[in-house]
Amino acid sequence: MSFDVLGDLNWLAVIVAAIAYFVLGAIWYAPPVLGNAWMRAGGVDVPADERPGVGIYLVPLVGALLSSIALGMLAEASGTDTAGEGLVLGIVAALGFALAVVLSIANFETSKPRPMTWGAIQVGYYGLGIIIAALIIGAWQ
């Protein structure tokens, strides 16, 4: 594989996948969904009258875009061109990257009140986000 594959990507699928991944995060981390549990587990205390800066939205959006580009490249390299193949790609990437990396990080986050709960919430988001993005990309090839 080379970076030449970037020219072969279905960029509309990549952008839609990134937006879907980002929107999942907005829902996932909303306080009534898992946001409050994630903050408690991570020891995050945000004053009620404090508004988050633009980075709180921009960084995850860029991350979702980068992940979607990588998934698009992997889909091209592996010949993934159906929703079913996208699902397999998503599961493999979610387990191999999100689960492996985030739970390893959570294992060493000893300063957090409940690091493994924090990690499990993170893994759920990243894993499901990767799967959704890969499904979109695979189905749209």
Backbone as JSON Lines, residues from 0, in Angstrom:
{"i":0,"aa":"M","n":[0.86,-1.18,0.0],"ca":[0.0,0.0,0.0],"c":[0.9,1.23,0.0]}
{"i":1,"aa":"S","n":[0.46,2.26,-0.68],"ca":[1.17,3.54,-0.67],"c":[0.14,4.65,-0.46]}
{"i":2,"aa":"F","n":[0.65,5.85,-0.31],"ca":[-0.26,6.98,-0.14],"c":[-0.99,7.33,-1.43]}
{"i":3,"aa":"D","n":[-0.63,6.69,-2.52],"ca":[-1.35,6.89,-3.78],"c":[-2.81,6.48,-3.65]}
{"i":4,"aa":"V","n":[-3.1,5.59,-2.71],"ca":[-4.47,5.12,-2.52],"c":[-5.39,6.27,-2.12]}
{"i":5,"aa":"L","n":[-4.83,7.36,-1.58],"ca":[-5.66,8.51,-1.21],"c":[-6.43,9.06,-2.41]}
{"i":6,"aa":"G","n":[-5.85,8.94,-3.59],"ca":[-6.53,9.4,-4.79],"c":[-7.69,8.51,-5.2]}
{"i":7,"aa":"D","n":[-7.7,7.27,-4.69],"ca":[-8.75,6.32,-5.04],"c":[-9.9,6.3,-4.04]}
{"i":8,"aa":"L","n":[-9.78,7.05,-2.95],"ca":[-10.82,7.02,-1.91],"c":[-12.11,7.65,-2.4]}
{"i":9,"aa":"N","n":[-13.2,7.13,-1.9],"ca":[-14.5,7.76,-2.1],"c":[-14.59,8.81,-0.98]}
{"i":10,"aa":"W","n":[-14.17,10.03,-1.3],"ca":[-14.06,11.07,-0.29],"c":[-15.41,11.45,0.32]}
{"i":11,"aa":"L","n":[-16.47,11.34,-0.43],"ca":[-17.79,11.62,0.14],"c":[-18.11,10.6,1.22]}
{"i":12,"aa":"A","n":[-17.81,9.32,0.96],"ca":[-18.03,8.27,1.96],"c":[-17.17,8.52,3.18]}
{"i":13,"aa":"V","n":[-15.94,8.92,2.99],"ca":[-15.03,9.19,4.11],"c":[-15.56,10.35,4.96]}
{"i":14,"aa":"I","n":[-16.02,11.4,4.31],"ca":[-16.54,12.56,5.05],"c":[-17.83,12.22,5.78]}
{"i":15,"aa":"V","n":[-18.72,11.49,5.13],"ca":[-19.97,11.08,5.79],"c":[-19.65,10.15,6.98]}
{"i":16,"aa":"A","n":[-18.69,9.24,6.8],"ca":[-18.29,8.34,7.88],"c":[-17.72,9.15,9.05]}
{"i":17,"aa":"A","n":[-16.91,10.16,8.76],"ca":[-16.33,10.99,9.82],"c":[-17.41,11.75,10.57]}
{"i":18,"aa":"I","n":[-18.38,12.27,9.85],"ca":[-19.47,13.01,10.49],"c":[-20.3,12.07,11.36]}
{"i":19,"aa":"A","n":[-20.58,10.88,10.86],"ca":[-21.35,9.9,11.65],"c":[-20.59,9.54,12.93]}
{"i":20,"aa":"Y","n":[-19.29,9.33,12.82],"ca":[-18.43,9.0,13.96],"c":[-18.48,10.15,14.98]}
{"i":21,"aa":"F","n":[-18.36,11.38,14.5],"ca":[-18.39,12.56,15.36],"c":[-19.74,12.71,16.05]}
{"i":22,"aa":"V","n":[-20.81,12.55,15.3],"ca":[-22.16,12.67,15.87],"c":[-22.4,11.59,16.93]}
{"i":23,"aa":"L","n":[-21.89,10.38,16.68],"ca":[-21.99,9.34,17.71],"c":[-21.35,9.82,19.0]}
{"i":24,"aa":"G","n":[-20.19,10.46,18.9],"ca":[-19.51,10.97,20.1],"c":[-20.34,12.02,20.82]}
{"i":25,"aa":"A","n":[-20.99,12.89,20.06],"ca":[-21.84,13.92,20.68],"c":[-22.98,13.29,21.47]}
{"i":26,"aa":"I","n":[-23.52,12.21,20.94],"ca":[-24.6,11.49,21.64],"c":[-24.02,10.69,22.8]}
{"i":27,"aa":"W","n":[-22.96,9.95,22.55],"ca":[-22.34,9.04,23.53],"c":[-21.93,9.79,24.81]}
{"i":28,"aa":"Y","n":[-21.31,10.95,24.61],"ca":[-20.78,11.71,25.75],"c":[-21.73,12.78,26.25]}
{"i":29,"aa":"A","n":[-22.96,12.81,25.76],"ca":[-23.96,13.72,26.31],"c":[-24.2,13.33,27.76]}
{"i":30,"aa":"P","n":[-24.33,14.3,28.65],"ca":[-24.5,13.97,30.08],"c":[-25.58,12.93,30.38]}
{"i":31,"aa":"P","n":[-26.77,12.98,29.76],"ca":[-27.77,11.97,30.12],"c":[-27.46,10.57,29.58]}
{"i":32,"aa":"V","n":[-26.56,10.47,28.61],"ca":[-26.25,9.15,28.04],"c":[-25.09,8.58,28.86]}
{"i":33,"aa":"L","n":[-23.85,8.8,28.45],"ca":[-22.7,8.27,29.22],"c":[-21.75,9.37,29.68]}
{"i":34,"aa":"G","n":[-22.07,10.63,29.36],"ca":[-21.19,11.74,29.72],"c":[-20.94,11.87,31.21]}
{"i":35,"aa":"N","n":[-22.0,11.8,32.01],"ca":[-21.83,11.93,33.46],"c":[-21.04,10.75,34.03]}
{"i":36,"aa":"A","n":[-21.32,9.55,33.56],"ca":[-20.59,8.37,34.04],"c":[-19.12,8.46,33.63]}
{"i":37,"aa":"W","n":[-18.85,8.93,32.42],"ca":[-17.48,9.07,31.95],"c":[-16.73,10.11,32.79]}
{"i":38,"aa":"M","n":[-17.4,11.23,33.09],"ca":[-16.76,12.27,33.9],"c":[-16.48,11.77,35.32]}
{"i":39,"aa":"R","n":[-17.42,11.07,35.92],"ca":[-17.19,10.52,37.27],"c":[-16.03,9.53,37.27]}
{"i":40,"aa":"A","n":[-16.04,8.62,36.3],"ca":[-15.0,7.59,36.22],"c":[-13.63,8.19,35.96]}
{"i":41,"aa":"G","n":[-13.6,9.3,35.22],"ca":[-12.33,9.93,34.89],"c":[-11.91,11.04,35.83]}
{"i":42,"aa":"G","n":[-12.78,11.36,36.8],"ca":[-12.46,12.43,37.72],"c":[-12.52,13.81,37.09]}
{"i":43,"aa":"V","n":[-13.37,13.94,36.07],"ca":[-13.52,15.22,35.37],"c":[-14.61,16.02,36.06]}
{"i":44,"aa":"D","n":[-14.29,17.27,36.4],"ca":[-15.26,18.13,37.05],"c":[-15.39,19.41,36.23]}
{"i":45,"aa":"V","n":[-16.51,19.56,35.56],"ca":[-16.75,20.74,34.74],"c":[-17.83,21.57,35.43]}
{"i":46,"aa":"P","n":[-17.48,22.79,35.82],"ca":[-18.48,23.66,36.44],"c":[-19.66,23.88,35.5]}
{"i":47,"aa":"A","n":[-20.86,23.9,36.07],"ca":[-22.09,24.01,35.28],"c":[-22.14,25.28,34.45]}
{"i":48,"aa":"D","n":[-21.52,26.36,34.94],"ca":[-21.58,27.63,34.23],"c":[-20.43,27.82,33.24]}
{"i":49,"aa":"E","n":[-19.56,26.82,33.1],"ca":[-18.42,26.92,32.21],"c":[-18.75,26.34,30.84]}
{"i":50,"aa":"R","n":[-18.49,27.12,29.8],"ca":[-18.72,26.66,28.42],"c":[-17.42,26.09,27.87]}
{"i":51,"aa":"P","n":[-17.5,24.95,27.21],"ca":[-16.27,24.38,26.65],"c":[-15.75,25.2,25.47]}
{"i":52,"aa":"G","n":[-14.44,25.15,25.27],"ca":[-13.82,25.83,24.15],"c":[-14.04,25.07,22.86]}
{"i":53,"aa":"V","n":[-13.62,25.68,21.76],"ca":[-13.82,25.08,20.44],"c":[-13.04,23.77,20.29]}
{"i":54,"aa":"G","n":[-11.94,23.63,21.01],"ca":[-11.12,22.42,20.93],"c":[-11.87,21.16,21.33]}
{"i":55,"aa":"I","n":[-12.83,21.31,22.22],"ca":[-13.6,20.15,22.7],"c":[-14.39,19.52,21.55]}
{"i":56,"aa":"Y","n":[-14.67,20.3,20.53],"ca":[-15.39,19.8,19.36],"c":[-14.46,19.55,18.17]}
{"i":57,"aa":"L","n":[-13.49,20.43,17.99],"ca":[-12.61,20.35,16.84],"c":[-11.69,19.13,16.89]}
{"i":58,"aa":"V","n":[-11.11,18.85,18.04],"ca":[-10.18,17.71,18.15],"c":[-10.87,16.38,17.83]}
{"i":59,"aa":"P","n":[-12.03,16.09,18.41],"ca":[-12.7,14.83,18.03],"c":[-13.13,14.79,16.56]}
{"i":60,"aa":"L","n":[-13.5,15.93,15.99],"ca":[-13.87,15.95,14.58],"c":[-12.67,15.61,13.7]}
{"i":61,"aa":"V","n":[-11.52,16.19,14.0],"ca":[-10.3,15.88,13.25],"c":[-9.93,14.41,13.46]}
{"i":62,"aa":"G","n":[-10.07,13.91,14.69],"ca":[-9.78,12.5,14.96],"c":[-10.69,11.58,14.18]}
{"i":63,"aa":"A","n":[-11.96,11.9,14.11],"ca":[-12.91,11.08,13.34],"c":[-12.57,11.11,11.86]}
{"i":64,"aa":"L","n":[-12.15,12.28,11.37],"ca":[-11.77,12.37,9.96],"c":[-10.51,11.54,9.68]}
{"i":65,"aa":"L","n":[-9.51,11.65,10.53],"ca":[-8.28,10.86,10.34],"c":[-8.57,9.36,10.4]}
{"i":66,"aa":"S","n":[-9.4,8.95,11.35],"ca":[-9.76,7.54,11.45],"c":[-10.51,7.07,10.21]}
{"i":67,"aa":"S","n":[-11.4,7.91,9.71],"ca":[-12.16,7.55,8.51],"c":[-11.27,7.48,7.28]}
{"i":68,"aa":"I","n":[-10.3,8.37,7.18],"ca":[-9.35,8.3,6.07],"c":[-8.56,7.0,6.15]}
{"i":69,"aa":"A","n":[-8.08,6.66,7.34],"ca":[-7.32,5.41,7.52],"c":[-8.18,4.2,7.18]}
{"i":70,"aa":"L","n":[-9.44,4.21,7.62],"ca":[-10.35,3.11,7.28],"c":[-10.59,3.04,5.78]}
{"i":71,"aa":"G","n":[-10.73,4.2,5.14],"ca":[-10.9,4.22,3.69],"c":[-9.69,3.63,2.99]}
{"i":72,"aa":"M","n":[-8.5,3.96,3.47],"ca":[-7.28,3.41,2.88],"c":[-7.21,1.9,3.08]}
{"i":73,"aa":"L","n":[-7.56,1.44,4.27],"ca":[-7.56,0.0,4.54],"c":[-8.62,-0.71,3.7]}
{"i":74,"aa":"A","n":[-9.77,-0.07,3.51],"ca":[-10.82,-0.65,2.68],"c":[-10.34,-0.79,1.24]}
{"i":75,"aa":"E","n":[-9.68,0.24,0.73],"ca":[-9.14,0.18,-0.63],"c":[-8.09,-0.92,-0.74]}
{"i":76,"aa":"A","n":[-7.19,-0.97,0.22],"ca":[-6.09,-1.94,0.16],"c":[-6.59,-3.38,0.29]}
{"i":77,"aa":"S","n":[-7.67,-3.58,1.03],"ca":[-8.18,-4.93,1.26],"c":[-9.31,-5.31,0.31]}
{"i":78,"aa":"G","n":[-9.7,-4.39,-0.56],"ca":[-10.79,-4.69,-1.5],"c":[-12.16,-4.7,-0.85]}
{"i":79,"aa":"T","n":[-12.29,-4.05,0.29],"ca":[-13.57,-3.98,0.99],"c":[-14.53,-3.11,0.19]}
{"i":80,"aa":"D","n":[-15.63,-3.72,-0.28],"ca":[-16.56,-2.95,-1.09],"c":[-18.02,-3.32,-0.88]}
{"i":81,"aa":"T","n":[-18.31,-3.9,0.28],"ca":[-19.7,-4.17,0.65],"c":[-19.88,-3.82,2.12]}
{"i":82,"aa":"A","n":[-21.14,-3.68,2.54],"ca":[-21.41,-3.4,3.94],"c":[-20.91,-4.53,4.83]}
{"i":83,"aa":"G","n":[-21.09,-5.77,4.39],"ca":[-20.62,-6.92,5.18],"c":[-19.12,-6.91,5.36]}
{"i":84,"aa":"E","n":[-18.4,-6.61,4.28],"ca":[-16.94,-6.53,4.39],"c":[-16.54,-5.32,5.23]}
{"i":85,"aa":"G","n":[-17.31,-4.24,5.14],"ca":[-17.06,-3.07,5.98],"c":[-17.24,-3.41,7.45]}
{"i":86,"aa":"L","n":[-18.26,-4.21,7.74],"ca":[-18.5,-4.64,9.13],"c":[-17.31,-5.43,9.65]}
{"i":87,"aa":"V","n":[-16.8,-6.35,8.84],"ca":[-15.63,-7.15,9.25],"c":[-14.43,-6.23,9.47]}
{"i":88,"aa":"L","n":[-14.19,-5.33,8.53],"ca":[-13.09,-4.38,8.67],"c":[-13.25,-3.57,9.95]}
{"i":89,"aa":"G","n":[-14.45,-3.1,10.22],"ca":[-14.72,-2.31,11.41],"c":[-14.49,-3.08,12.69]}
{"i":90,"aa":"I","n":[-14.94,-4.33,12.73],"ca":[-14.75,-5.15,13.93],"c":[-13.26,-5.42,14.16]}
{"i":91,"aa":"V","n":[-12.54,-5.76,13.09],"ca":[-11.11,-6.03,13.22],"c":[-10.38,-4.77,13.71]}
{"i":92,"aa":"A","n":[-10.69,-3.62,13.1],"ca":[-10.03,-2.37,13.5],"c":[-10.44,-1.98,14.92]}
{"i":93,"aa":"A","n":[-11.71,-2.15,15.27],"ca":[-12.17,-1.79,16.61],"c":[-11.48,-2.63,17.68]}
{"i":94,"aa":"L","n":[-11.41,-3.93,17.44],"ca":[-10.76,-4.81,18.42],"c":[-9.24,-4.6,18.44]}
{"i":95,"aa":"G","n":[-8.66,-4.52,17.26],"ca":[-7.21,-4.43,17.16],"c":[-6.64,-3.09,17.56]}
{"i":96,"aa":"F","n":[-7.41,-2.03,17.4],"ca":[-6.89,-0.71,17.73],"c":[-7.6,-0.11,18.94]}
{"i":97,"aa":"A","n":[-8.9,0.1,18.85],"ca":[-9.62,0.77,19.95],"c":[-9.52,-0.02,21.25]}
{"i":98,"aa":"L","n":[-9.9,-1.28,21.21],"ca":[-9.89,-2.1,22.43],"c":[-8.48,-2.25,22.98]}
{"i":99,"aa":"A","n":[-7.55,-2.64,22.11],"ca":[-6.19,-2.88,22.55],"c":[-5.54,-1.62,23.12]}
{"i":100,"aa":"V","n":[-5.68,-0.52,22.42],"ca":[-5.0,0.71,22.84],"c":[-5.68,1.35,24.05]}
{"i":101,"aa":"V","n":[-6.97,1.55,23.99],"ca":[-7.65,2.29,25.06],"c":[-7.63,1.52,26.38]}
{"i":102,"aa":"L","n":[-7.85,0.22,26.35],"ca":[-7.8,-0.52,27.61],"c":[-6.38,-0.6,28.17]}
{"i":103,"aa":"S","n":[-5.38,-0.62,27.31],"ca":[-4.0,-0.56,27.8],"c":[-3.73,0.77,28.48]}
{"i":104,"aa":"I","n":[-4.21,1.86,27.86],"ca":[-4.05,3.18,28.47],"c":[-4.81,3.24,29.78]}
{"i":105,"aa":"A","n":[-6.05,2.77,29.8],"ca":[-6.87,2.82,31.01],"c":[-6.22,2.04,32.15]}
{"i":106,"aa":"N","n":[-5.56,0.96,31.82],"ca":[-4.89,0.14,32.83],"c":[-3.86,0.94,33.62]}
{"i":107,"aa":"F","n":[-3.26,1.94,33.0],"ca":[-2.22,2.73,33.65],"c":[-2.7,4.1,34.11]}
{"i":108,"aa":"E","n":[-3.97,4.38,33.95],"ca":[-4.53,5.66,34.38],"c":[-4.92,5.58,35.86]}
{"i":109,"aa":"T","n":[-3.95,5.34,36.7],"ca":[-4.22,5.12,38.12],"c":[-4.68,6.38,38.85]}
{"i":110,"aa":"S","n":[-4.54,7.54,38.24],"ca":[-4.99,8.77,38.89],"c":[-6.5,8.98,38.72]}
{"i":111,"aa":"K","n":[-7.12,8.21,37.86],"ca":[-8.56,8.33,37.66],"c":[-9.29,7.52,38.73]}
{"i":112,"aa":"P","n":[-10.45,7.98,39.17],"ca":[-11.2,7.23,40.2],"c":[-11.55,5.81,39.78]}
{"i":113,"aa":"R","n":[-12.01,5.62,38.55],"ca":[-12.37,4.29,38.03],"c":[-11.82,4.16,36.61]}
{"i":114,"aa":"P","n":[-10.53,3.89,36.5],"ca":[-9.91,3.9,35.18],"c":[-10.48,2.89,34.2]}
{"i":115,"aa":"M","n":[-10.85,1.72,34.65],"ca":[-11.36,0.71,33.71],"c":[-12.79,1.04,33.27]}
{"i":116,"aa":"T","n":[-13.58,1.66,34.12],"ca":[-14.9,2.13,33.71],"c":[-14.74,3.23,32.67]}
{"i":117,"aa":"W","n":[-13.83,4.16,32.95],"ca":[-13.51,5.23,32.01],"c":[-13.07,4.62,30.67]}
{"i":118,"aa":"G","n":[-12.19,3.64,30.73],"ca":[-11.71,2.98,29.52],"c":[-12.81,2.24,28.78]}
{"i":119,"aa":"A","n":[-13.68,1.58,29.5],"ca":[-14.77,0.83,28.87],"c":[-15.72,1.76,28.12]}
{"i":120,"aa":"I","n":[-15.99,2.93,28.69],"ca":[-16.85,3.91,28.02],"c":[-16.15,4.41,26.75]}
{"i":121,"aa":"Q","n":[-14.85,4.67,26.86],"ca":[-14.06,5.11,25.71],"c":[-14.05,4.04,24.62]}
{"i":122,"aa":"V","n":[-13.76,2.8,25.01],"ca":[-13.71,1.7,24.04],"c":[-15.04,1.53,23.33]}
{"i":123,"aa":"G","n":[-16.11,1.65,24.07],"ca":[-17.44,1.54,23.45],"c":[-17.63,2.57,22.36]}
{"i":124,"aa":"Y","n":[-17.25,3.8,22.65],"ca":[-17.4,4.87,21.65],"c":[-16.48,4.64,20.46]}
{"i":125,"aa":"Y","n":[-15.19,4.47,20.72],"ca":[-14.25,4.31,19.61],"c":[-14.55,3.06,18.8]}
{"i":126,"aa":"G","n":[-14.86,1.98,19.48],"ca":[-15.17,0.73,18.78],"c":[-16.39,0.86,17.9]}
{"i":127,"aa":"L","n":[-17.48,1.36,18.46],"ca":[-18.71,1.52,17.68],"c":[-18.52,2.56,16.58]}
{"i":128,"aa":"G","n":[-17.8,3.64,16.87],"ca":[-17.54,4.65,15.85],"c":[-16.77,4.11,14.67]}
{"i":129,"aa":"I","n":[-15.75,3.3,14.96],"ca":[-14.95,2.67,13.9],"c":[-15.81,1.72,13.07]}
{"i":130,"aa":"I","n":[-16.65,0.94,13.75],"ca":[-17.51,0.0,13.04],"c":[-18.5,0.74,12.13]}
{"i":131,"aa":"I","n":[-19.12,1.79,12.64],"ca":[-20.07,2.56,11.84],"c":[-19.37,3.19,10.64]}
{"i":132,"aa":"A","n":[-18.2,3.79,10.87],"ca":[-17.45,4.42,9.78],"c":[-17.06,3.39,8.72]}
{"i":133,"aa":"A","n":[-16.59,2.23,9.16],"ca":[-16.19,1.18,8.2],"c":[-17.39,0.65,7.44]}
{"i":134,"aa":"L","n":[-18.53,0.52,8.09],"ca":[-19.76,0.1,7.39],"c":[-20.12,1.09,6.29]}
{"i":135,"aa":"I","n":[-20.08,2.37,6.61],"ca":[-20.42,3.41,5.63],"c":[-19.44,3.35,4.45]}
{"i":136,"aa":"I","n":[-18.16,3.29,4.77],"ca":[-17.14,3.27,3.72],"c":[-17.26,2.0,2.88]}
{"i":137,"aa":"G","n":[-17.42,0.86,3.52],"ca":[-17.54,-0.41,2.79],"c":[-18.76,-0.44,1.9]}
{"i":138,"aa":"A","n":[-19.88,0.04,2.41],"ca":[-21.12,0.01,1.64],"c":[-21.1,0.99,0.47]}
{"i":139,"aa":"W","n":[-20.28,2.02,0.57],"ca":[-20.29,3.1,-0.41],"c":[-19.16,2.98,-1.44]}
{"i":140,"aa":"Q","n":[-18.43,1.87,-1.41],"ca":[-17.31,1.72,-2.36],"c":[-17.83,1.33,-3.72]}
